[in-house]
Short mmCIF file of C-alpha atoms and ligand atoms in Angstrom, two decimals:
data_model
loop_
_atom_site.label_atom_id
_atom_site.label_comp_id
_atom_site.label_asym_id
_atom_site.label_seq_id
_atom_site.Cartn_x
_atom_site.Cartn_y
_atom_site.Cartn_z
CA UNK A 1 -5.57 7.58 -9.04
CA UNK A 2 -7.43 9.53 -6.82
CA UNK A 3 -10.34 8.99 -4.07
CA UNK A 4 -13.24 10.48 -6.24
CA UNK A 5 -12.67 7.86 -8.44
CA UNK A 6 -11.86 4.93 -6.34
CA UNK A 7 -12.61 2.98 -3.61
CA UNK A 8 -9.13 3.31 -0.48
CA UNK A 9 -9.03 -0.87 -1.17
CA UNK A 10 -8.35 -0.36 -4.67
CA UNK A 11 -6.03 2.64 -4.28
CA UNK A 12 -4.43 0.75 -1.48
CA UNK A 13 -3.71 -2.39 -3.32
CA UNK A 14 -2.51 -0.55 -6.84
CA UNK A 15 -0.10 1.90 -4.53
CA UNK A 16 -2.11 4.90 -6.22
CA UNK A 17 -1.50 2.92 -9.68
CA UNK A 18 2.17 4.26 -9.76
CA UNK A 19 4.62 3.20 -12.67
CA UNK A 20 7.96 3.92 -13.21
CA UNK A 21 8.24 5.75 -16.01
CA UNK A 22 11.70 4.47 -16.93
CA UNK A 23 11.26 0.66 -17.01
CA UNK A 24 7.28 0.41 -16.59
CA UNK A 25 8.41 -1.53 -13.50
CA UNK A 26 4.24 -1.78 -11.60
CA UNK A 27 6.63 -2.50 -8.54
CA UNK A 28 8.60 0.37 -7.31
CA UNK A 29 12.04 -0.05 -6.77
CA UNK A 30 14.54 0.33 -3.42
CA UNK A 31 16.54 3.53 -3.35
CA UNK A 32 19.76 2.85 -0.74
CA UNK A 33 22.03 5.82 -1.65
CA UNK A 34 22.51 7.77 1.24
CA UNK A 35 23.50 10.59 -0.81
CA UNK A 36 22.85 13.05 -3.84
CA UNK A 37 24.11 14.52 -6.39
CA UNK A 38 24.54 18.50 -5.74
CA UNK A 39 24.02 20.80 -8.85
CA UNK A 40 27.18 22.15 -10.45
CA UNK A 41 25.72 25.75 -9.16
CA UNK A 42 25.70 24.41 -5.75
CA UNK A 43 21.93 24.34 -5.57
CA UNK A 44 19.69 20.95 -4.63
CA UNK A 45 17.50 21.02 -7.01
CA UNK A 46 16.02 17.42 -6.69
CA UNK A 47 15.09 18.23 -3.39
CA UNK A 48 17.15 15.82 -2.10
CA UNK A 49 20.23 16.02 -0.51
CA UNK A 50 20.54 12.96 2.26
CA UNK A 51 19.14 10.09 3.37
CA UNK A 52 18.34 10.97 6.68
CA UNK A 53 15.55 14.12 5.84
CA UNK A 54 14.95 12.02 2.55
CA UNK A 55 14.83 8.98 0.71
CA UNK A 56 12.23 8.25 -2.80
CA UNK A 57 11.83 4.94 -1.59
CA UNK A 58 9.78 6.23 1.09
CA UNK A 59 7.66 8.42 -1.35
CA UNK A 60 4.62 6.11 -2.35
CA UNK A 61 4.54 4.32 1.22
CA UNK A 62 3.83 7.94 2.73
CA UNK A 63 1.94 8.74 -0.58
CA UNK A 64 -0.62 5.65 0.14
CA UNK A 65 -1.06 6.42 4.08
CA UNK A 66 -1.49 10.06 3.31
CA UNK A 67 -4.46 9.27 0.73
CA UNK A 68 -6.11 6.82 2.99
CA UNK A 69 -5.87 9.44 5.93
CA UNK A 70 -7.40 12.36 3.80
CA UNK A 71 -4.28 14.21 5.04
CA UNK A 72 -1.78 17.35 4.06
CA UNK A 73 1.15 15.15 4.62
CA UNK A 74 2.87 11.78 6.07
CA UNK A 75 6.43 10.80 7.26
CA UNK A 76 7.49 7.44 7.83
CA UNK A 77 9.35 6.96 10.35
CA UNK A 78 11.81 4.43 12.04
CA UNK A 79 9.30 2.95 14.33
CA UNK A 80 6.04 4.06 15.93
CA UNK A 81 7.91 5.36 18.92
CA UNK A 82 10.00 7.52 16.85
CA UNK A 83 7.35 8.82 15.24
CA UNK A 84 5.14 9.18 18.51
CA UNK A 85 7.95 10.81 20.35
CA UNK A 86 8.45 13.29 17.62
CA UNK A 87 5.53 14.87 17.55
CA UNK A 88 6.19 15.38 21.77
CA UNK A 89 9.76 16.52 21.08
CA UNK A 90 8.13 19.05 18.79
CA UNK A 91 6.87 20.96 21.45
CA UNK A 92 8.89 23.31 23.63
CA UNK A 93 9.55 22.81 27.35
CA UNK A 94 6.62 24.20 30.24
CA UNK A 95 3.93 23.10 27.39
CA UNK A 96 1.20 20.76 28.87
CA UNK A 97 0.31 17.92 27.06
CA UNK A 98 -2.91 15.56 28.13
CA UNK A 99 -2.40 11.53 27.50
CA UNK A 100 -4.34 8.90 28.58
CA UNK A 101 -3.83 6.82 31.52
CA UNK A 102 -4.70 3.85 29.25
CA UNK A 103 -2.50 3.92 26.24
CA UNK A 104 0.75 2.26 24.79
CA UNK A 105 2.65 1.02 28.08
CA UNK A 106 6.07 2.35 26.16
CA UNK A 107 4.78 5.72 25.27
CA UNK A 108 3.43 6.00 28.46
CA UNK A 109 6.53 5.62 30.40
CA UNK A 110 8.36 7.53 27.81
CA UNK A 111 6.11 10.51 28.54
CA UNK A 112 6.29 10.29 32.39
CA UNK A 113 10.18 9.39 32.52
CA UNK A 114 11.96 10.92 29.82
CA UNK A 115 9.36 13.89 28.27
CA UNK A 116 9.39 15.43 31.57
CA UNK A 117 13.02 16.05 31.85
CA UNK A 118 12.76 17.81 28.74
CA UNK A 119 10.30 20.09 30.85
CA UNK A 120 7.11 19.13 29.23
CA UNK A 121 4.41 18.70 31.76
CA UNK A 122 2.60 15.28 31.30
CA UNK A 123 -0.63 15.10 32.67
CA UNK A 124 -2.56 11.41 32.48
CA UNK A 125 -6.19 11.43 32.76
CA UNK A 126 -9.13 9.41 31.73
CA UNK A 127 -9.43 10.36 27.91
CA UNK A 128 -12.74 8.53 27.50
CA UNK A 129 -14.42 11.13 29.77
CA UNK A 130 -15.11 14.56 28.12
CA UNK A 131 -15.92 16.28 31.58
CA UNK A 132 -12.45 15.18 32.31
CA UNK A 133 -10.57 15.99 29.11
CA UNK A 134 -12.56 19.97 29.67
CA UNK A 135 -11.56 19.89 33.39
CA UNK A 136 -8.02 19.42 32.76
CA UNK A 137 -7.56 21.74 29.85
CA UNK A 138 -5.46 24.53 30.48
CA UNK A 139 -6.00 27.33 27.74
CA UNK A 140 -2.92 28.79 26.38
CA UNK A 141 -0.94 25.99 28.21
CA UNK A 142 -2.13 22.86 26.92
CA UNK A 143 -0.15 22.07 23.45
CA UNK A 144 -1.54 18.97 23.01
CA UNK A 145 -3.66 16.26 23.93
CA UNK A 146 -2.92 12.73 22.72
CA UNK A 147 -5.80 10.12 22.43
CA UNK A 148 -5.36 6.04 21.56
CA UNK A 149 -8.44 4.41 20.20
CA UNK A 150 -9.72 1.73 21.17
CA UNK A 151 -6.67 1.97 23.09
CA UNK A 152 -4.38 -0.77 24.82
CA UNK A 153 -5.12 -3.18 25.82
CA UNK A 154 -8.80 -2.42 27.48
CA UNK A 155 -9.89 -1.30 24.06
CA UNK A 156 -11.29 1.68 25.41
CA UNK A 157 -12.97 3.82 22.86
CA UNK A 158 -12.63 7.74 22.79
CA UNK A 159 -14.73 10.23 21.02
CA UNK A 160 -12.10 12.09 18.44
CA UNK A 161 -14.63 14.18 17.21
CA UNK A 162 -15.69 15.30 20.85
CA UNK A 163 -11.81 15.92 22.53
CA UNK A 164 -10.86 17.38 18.97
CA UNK A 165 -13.83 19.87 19.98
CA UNK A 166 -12.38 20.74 23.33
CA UNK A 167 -8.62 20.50 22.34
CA UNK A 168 -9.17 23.12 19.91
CA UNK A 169 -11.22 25.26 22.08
CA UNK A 170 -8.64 25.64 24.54
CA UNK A 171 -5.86 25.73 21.67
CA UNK A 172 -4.16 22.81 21.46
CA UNK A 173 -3.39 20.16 19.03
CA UNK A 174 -5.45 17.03 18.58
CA UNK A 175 -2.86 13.48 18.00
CA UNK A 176 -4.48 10.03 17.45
CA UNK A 177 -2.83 7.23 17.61
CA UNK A 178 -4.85 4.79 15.38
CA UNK A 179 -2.58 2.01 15.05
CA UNK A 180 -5.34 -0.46 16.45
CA UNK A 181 -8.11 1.06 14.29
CA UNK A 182 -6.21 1.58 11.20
CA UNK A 183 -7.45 3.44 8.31
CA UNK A 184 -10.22 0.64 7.21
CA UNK A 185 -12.04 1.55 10.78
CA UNK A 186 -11.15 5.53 11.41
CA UNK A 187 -10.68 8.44 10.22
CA UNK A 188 -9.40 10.87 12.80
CA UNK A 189 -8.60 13.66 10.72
CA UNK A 190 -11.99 13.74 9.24
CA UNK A 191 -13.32 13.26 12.53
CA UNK A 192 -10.99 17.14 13.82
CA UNK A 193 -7.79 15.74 14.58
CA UNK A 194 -4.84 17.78 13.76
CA UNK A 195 -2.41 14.24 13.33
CA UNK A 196 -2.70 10.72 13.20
CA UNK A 197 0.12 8.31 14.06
CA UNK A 198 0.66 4.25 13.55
CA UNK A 199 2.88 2.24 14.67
CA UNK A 200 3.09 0.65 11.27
CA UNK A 201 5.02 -2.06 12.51
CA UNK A 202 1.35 -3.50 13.02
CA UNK A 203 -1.56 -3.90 10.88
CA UNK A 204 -0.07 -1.11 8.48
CA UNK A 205 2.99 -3.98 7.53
CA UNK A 206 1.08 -6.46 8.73
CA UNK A 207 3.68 -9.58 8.98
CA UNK A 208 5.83 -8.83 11.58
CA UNK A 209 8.63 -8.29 10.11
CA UNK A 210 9.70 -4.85 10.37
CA UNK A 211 9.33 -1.94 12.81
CA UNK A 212 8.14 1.38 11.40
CA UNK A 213 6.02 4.32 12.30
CA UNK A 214 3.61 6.97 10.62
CA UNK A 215 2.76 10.69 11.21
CA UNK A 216 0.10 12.06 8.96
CA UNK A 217 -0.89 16.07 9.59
CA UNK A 218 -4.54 17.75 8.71
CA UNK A 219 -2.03 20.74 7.60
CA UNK A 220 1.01 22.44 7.61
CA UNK A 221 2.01 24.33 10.43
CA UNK A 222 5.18 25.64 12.73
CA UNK A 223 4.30 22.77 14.91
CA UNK A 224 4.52 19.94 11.80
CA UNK A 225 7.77 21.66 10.73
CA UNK A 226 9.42 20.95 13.89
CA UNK A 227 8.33 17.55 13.67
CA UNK A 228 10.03 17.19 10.15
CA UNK A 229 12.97 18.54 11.92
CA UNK A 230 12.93 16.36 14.37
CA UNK A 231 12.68 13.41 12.36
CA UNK A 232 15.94 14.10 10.18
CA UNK A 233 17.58 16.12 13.31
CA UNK A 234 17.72 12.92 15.01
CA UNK A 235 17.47 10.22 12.40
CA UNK A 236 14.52 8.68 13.42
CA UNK A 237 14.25 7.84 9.51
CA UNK A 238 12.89 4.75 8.13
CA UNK A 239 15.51 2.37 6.47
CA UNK A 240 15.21 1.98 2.57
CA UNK A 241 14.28 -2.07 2.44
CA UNK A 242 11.67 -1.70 5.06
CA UNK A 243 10.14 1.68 3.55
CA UNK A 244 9.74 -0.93 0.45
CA UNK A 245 8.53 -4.26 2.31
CA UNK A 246 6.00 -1.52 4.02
CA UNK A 247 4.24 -0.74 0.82
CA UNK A 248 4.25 -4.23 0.15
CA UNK A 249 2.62 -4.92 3.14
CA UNK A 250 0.05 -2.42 2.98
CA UNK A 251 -1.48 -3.57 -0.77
CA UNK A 252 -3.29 -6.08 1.40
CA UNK A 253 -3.97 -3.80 4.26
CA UNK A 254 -8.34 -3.58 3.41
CA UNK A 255 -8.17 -7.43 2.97
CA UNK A 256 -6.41 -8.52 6.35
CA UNK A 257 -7.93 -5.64 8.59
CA UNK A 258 -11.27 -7.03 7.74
CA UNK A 259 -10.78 -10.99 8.02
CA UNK A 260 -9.19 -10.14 11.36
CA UNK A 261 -12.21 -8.22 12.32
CA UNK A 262 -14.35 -10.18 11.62
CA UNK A 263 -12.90 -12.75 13.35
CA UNK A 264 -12.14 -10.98 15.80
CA UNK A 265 -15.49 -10.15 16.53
CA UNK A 266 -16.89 -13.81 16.33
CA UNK A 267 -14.17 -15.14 19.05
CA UNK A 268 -15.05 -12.26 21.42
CA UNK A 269 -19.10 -13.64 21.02
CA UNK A 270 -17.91 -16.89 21.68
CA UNK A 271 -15.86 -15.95 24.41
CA UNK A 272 -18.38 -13.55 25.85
CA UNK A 273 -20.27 -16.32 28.45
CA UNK A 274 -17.99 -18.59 28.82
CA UNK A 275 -17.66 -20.39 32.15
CA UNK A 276 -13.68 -19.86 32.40
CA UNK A 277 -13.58 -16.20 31.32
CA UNK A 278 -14.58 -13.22 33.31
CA UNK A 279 -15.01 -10.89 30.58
CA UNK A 280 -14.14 -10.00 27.42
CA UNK A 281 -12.79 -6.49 26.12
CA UNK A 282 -13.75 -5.59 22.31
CA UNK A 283 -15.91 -2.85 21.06
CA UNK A 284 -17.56 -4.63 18.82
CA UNK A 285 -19.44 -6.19 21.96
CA UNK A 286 -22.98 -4.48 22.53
CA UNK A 287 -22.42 -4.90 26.24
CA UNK A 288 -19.24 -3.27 25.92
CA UNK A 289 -18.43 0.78 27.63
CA UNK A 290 -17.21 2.39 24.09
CA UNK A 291 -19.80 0.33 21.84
CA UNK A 292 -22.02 2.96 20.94
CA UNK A 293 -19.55 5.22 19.93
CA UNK A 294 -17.51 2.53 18.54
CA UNK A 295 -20.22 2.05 16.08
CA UNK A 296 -20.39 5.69 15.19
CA UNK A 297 -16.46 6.20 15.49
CA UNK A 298 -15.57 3.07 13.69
CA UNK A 299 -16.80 1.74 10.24
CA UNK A 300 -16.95 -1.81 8.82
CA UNK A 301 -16.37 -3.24 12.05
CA UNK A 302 -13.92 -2.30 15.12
CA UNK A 303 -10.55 -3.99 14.54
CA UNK A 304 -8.60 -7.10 15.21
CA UNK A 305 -7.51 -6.74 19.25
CA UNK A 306 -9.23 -7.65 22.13
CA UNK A 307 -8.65 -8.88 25.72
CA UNK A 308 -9.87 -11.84 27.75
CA UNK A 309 -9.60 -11.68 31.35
CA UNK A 310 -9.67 -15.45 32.81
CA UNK A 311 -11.19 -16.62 35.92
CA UNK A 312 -8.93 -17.44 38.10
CA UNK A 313 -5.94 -15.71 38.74
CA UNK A 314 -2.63 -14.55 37.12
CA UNK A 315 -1.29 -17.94 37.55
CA UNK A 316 -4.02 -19.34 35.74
CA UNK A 317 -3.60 -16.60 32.88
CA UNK A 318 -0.35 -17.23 32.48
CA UNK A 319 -0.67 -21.11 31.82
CA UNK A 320 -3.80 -20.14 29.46
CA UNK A 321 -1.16 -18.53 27.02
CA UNK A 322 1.15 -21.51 27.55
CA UNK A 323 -0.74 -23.52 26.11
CA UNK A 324 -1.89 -22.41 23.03
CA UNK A 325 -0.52 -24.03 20.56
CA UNK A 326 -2.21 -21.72 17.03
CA UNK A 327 -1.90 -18.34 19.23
CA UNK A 328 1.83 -17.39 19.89
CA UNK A 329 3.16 -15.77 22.70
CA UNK A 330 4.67 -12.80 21.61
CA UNK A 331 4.27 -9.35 21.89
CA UNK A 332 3.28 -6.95 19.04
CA UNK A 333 0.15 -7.17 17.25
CA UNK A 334 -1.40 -6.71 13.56
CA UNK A 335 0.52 -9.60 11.80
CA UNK A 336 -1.02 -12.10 9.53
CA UNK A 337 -0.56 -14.57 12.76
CA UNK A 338 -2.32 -14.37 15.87
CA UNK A 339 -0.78 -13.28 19.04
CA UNK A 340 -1.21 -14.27 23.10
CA UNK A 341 0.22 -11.95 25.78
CA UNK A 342 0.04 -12.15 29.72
CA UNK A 343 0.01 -8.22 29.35
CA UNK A 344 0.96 -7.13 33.15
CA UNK A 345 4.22 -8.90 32.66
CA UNK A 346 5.26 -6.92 29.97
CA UNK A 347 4.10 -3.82 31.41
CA UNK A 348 5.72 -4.38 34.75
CA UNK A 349 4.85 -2.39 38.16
CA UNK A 350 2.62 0.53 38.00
CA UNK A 351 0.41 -0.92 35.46
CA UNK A 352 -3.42 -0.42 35.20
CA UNK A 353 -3.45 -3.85 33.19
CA UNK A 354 -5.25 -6.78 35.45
CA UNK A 355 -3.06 -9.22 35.74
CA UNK A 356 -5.87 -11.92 34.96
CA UNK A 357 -5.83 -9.79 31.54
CA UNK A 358 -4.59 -11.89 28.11
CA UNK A 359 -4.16 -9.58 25.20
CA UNK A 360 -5.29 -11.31 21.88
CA UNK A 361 -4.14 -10.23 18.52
CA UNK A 362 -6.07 -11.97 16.29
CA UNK A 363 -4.60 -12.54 12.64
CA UNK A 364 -6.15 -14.22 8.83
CA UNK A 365 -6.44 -18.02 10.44
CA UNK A 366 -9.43 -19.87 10.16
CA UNK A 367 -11.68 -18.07 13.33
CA UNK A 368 -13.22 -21.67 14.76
CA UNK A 369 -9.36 -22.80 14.50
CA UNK A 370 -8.49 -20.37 16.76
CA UNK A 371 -11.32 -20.76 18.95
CA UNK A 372 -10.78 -24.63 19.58
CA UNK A 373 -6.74 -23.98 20.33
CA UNK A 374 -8.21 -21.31 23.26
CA UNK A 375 -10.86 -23.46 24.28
CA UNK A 376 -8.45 -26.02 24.89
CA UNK A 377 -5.77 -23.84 26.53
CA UNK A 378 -8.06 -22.39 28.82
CA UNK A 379 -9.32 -26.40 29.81
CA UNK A 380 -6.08 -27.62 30.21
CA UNK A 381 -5.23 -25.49 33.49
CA UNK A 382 -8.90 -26.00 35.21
CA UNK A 383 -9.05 -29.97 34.95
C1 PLP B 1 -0.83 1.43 19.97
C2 PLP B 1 0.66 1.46 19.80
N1 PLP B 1 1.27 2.63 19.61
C3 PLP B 1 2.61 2.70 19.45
C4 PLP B 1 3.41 1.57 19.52
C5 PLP B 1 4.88 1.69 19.34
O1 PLP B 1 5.25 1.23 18.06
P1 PLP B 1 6.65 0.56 17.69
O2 PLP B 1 6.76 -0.72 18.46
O3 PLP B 1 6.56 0.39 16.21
O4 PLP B 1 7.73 1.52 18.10
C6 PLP B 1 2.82 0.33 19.72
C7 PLP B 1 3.65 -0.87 19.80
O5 PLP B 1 3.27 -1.90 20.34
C8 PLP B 1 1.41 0.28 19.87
O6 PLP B 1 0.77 -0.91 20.08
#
């Protein structure tokens, strides 16, 4: 099955329409050897040799992604910091690399603790501003620039096709990580970017119960060998029963992405004037700072996450997510069930995050269910 002749949904929910050949099993199965069999000449000739470069359970899960990206190739990967932190360790020590100051807290303070002792140069800017991103280029220097969008947990929206522009001028590598848009909303790689990551664990799985990551390139290149490497190198590999509950997961990936958006976008209209919240972060919001682009950058909508940042203090936010009852406090995001986080806590000092800010992941429930349980949470600490 191929995308001239279908729609991603339907090559999403048939896994590319594979069979095994074998057993006509429509459901592939779980490979768990860690090892195979060498060729009585000594050569590999299967290609595979050991569960840590390789496994075939991981074949149509990268196959699927890799389709829906429009890319040269995926890896899966052990979780979306693995496969985040690959694509940094693929680059040698004195290259620059540009991130933004709003992004995934734990990449973030991977890149500024640990990717600088390996002697990359981390430099954090405002990634939304393209006088910025140009300003801080360094030709010849700057190996890569990494972009999140909309990106956590302000749902900020950056123009890919814009910084992919400017990256490439000044020679480095474009990264997205589009775990929050997912493949129903963006494309980055038709938009110019060299690779696209997820943190599958998310909407890509979709039920919280894994953790798993995703590297797709545009092409093949010294810089997407080394991140092979790196992935088998260090064993950053996906194990075989989550490889297969990941395909699972993503057969329903067109269908959940878009209830949750829509819902999504219907609980940030509600919330939008309300007396007890001071604003509310989504892009899908007209009088939102990325909307424009959002609407040019994002299709069929602009994803399940948003923020709410109560009146009050962070006391006050704090009890809001206490008492919830249909939201759960948890951390993570994209699962089937919706999500309520005081995000500053998490985050801890040095964050940009307000700390009147509540992160909502918003899942498949009934919208005006999950409405009334906020409503009610956000009464309960005012009366
Ligand atoms: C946008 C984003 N990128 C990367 C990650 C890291 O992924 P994982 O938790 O699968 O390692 C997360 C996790 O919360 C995330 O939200």
């Amino acid at each position: 099955m191929t995308p001239d002749e279908f729609a991603p949904e339907t090559l999403t929910a048939q896994a590319l329409g594979w069979v095994d050949e074998q057993t006509r099993a429509i459901t592939p199965p779980i490979h768990v050897s860690s090892t195979y069999l060498r060729d009585p000449d000594n050569e590999y000739r299967s290609g595979r040799v050991y569960q840590r470069d390789n496994n075939p359970t991981f074949d149509q899960a990268e196959a699927v992604l890799n389709t829906l990206e429009g890319g040269h190739e995926t890896l899966l990967f052990a979780s979306g910091m693995a496969a985040a932190t690959s694509v940094f360790q693929a680059l040698q020590p004195g290259d620059h690399v540009l991130v933004p100051r709003v992004m995934y807290w734990g990449l973030r303070n991977w890149l500024t603790n640990f990717a600088t002792s390996w002697g990359l140069e981390v430099e954090l800017i405002d990634m939304t501003d393209a006088a910025t991103v140009q300003a801080a280029l360094r030709p010849g220097t700057t190996k890569l620039v990494w972009v999140e969008t909309p990106a956590n947990p302000l749902w900020s929206v950056t123009d890919i096709a814009e910084t992919a522009r400017l990256a490439h001028a000044a020679g480095a590598l474009l990264a997205v990580d589009s775990t929050a848009a997912t493949p129903v909303h963006t494309q980055p790689l038709a938009l110019g970017a060299d690779l696209v990551m997820h943190s599958a664990t998310k909407y890509l799985n979709g039920h919280s119960d894994l953790t798993a990551g995703t590297v797709t390139t545009r092409s093949d290149n010294e810089h997407w060998q080394r991140v092979r490497l790196v992935r088998a190198q260090i064993g950053g590999t996906l194990g075989s029963f989550e490889s297969w509950l990941l395909l699972r997961g993503m057969r329903t990936l067109f269908l959940r992405v878009r209830a949750a958006s829509a819902s999504a976008l219907h609980i940030a209209q509600h919330f939008e004037q309300h007396p007890l919240v001071s604003e509310v972060l989504y892009p899908g919001l007209a009088s939102s700072q990325g909307h424009d682009l959002a609407r040019q950058q994002m299709r069929e909508g602009f994803g399940g996450m948003l923020s709410i940042r109560v009146a009050g203090d962070e006391a006050a936010a704090v009890a809001v997510a206490a008492n919830t009852r249909l939201w759960k406090r948890a951390t993570s995001l994209g699962g089937v069930e919706s999500l309520i986080e005081h995000r500053a806590s998490i985050e801890g000092p040095g964050t940009p995050v307000p700390t009147d800010l509540l992160r909502l992941s918003v899942g498949i429930e009934n919208a005006d269910d999950l409405i009334r349980d906020l409503e009610r949470a956000l009464t309960i600490p005012n009366s």
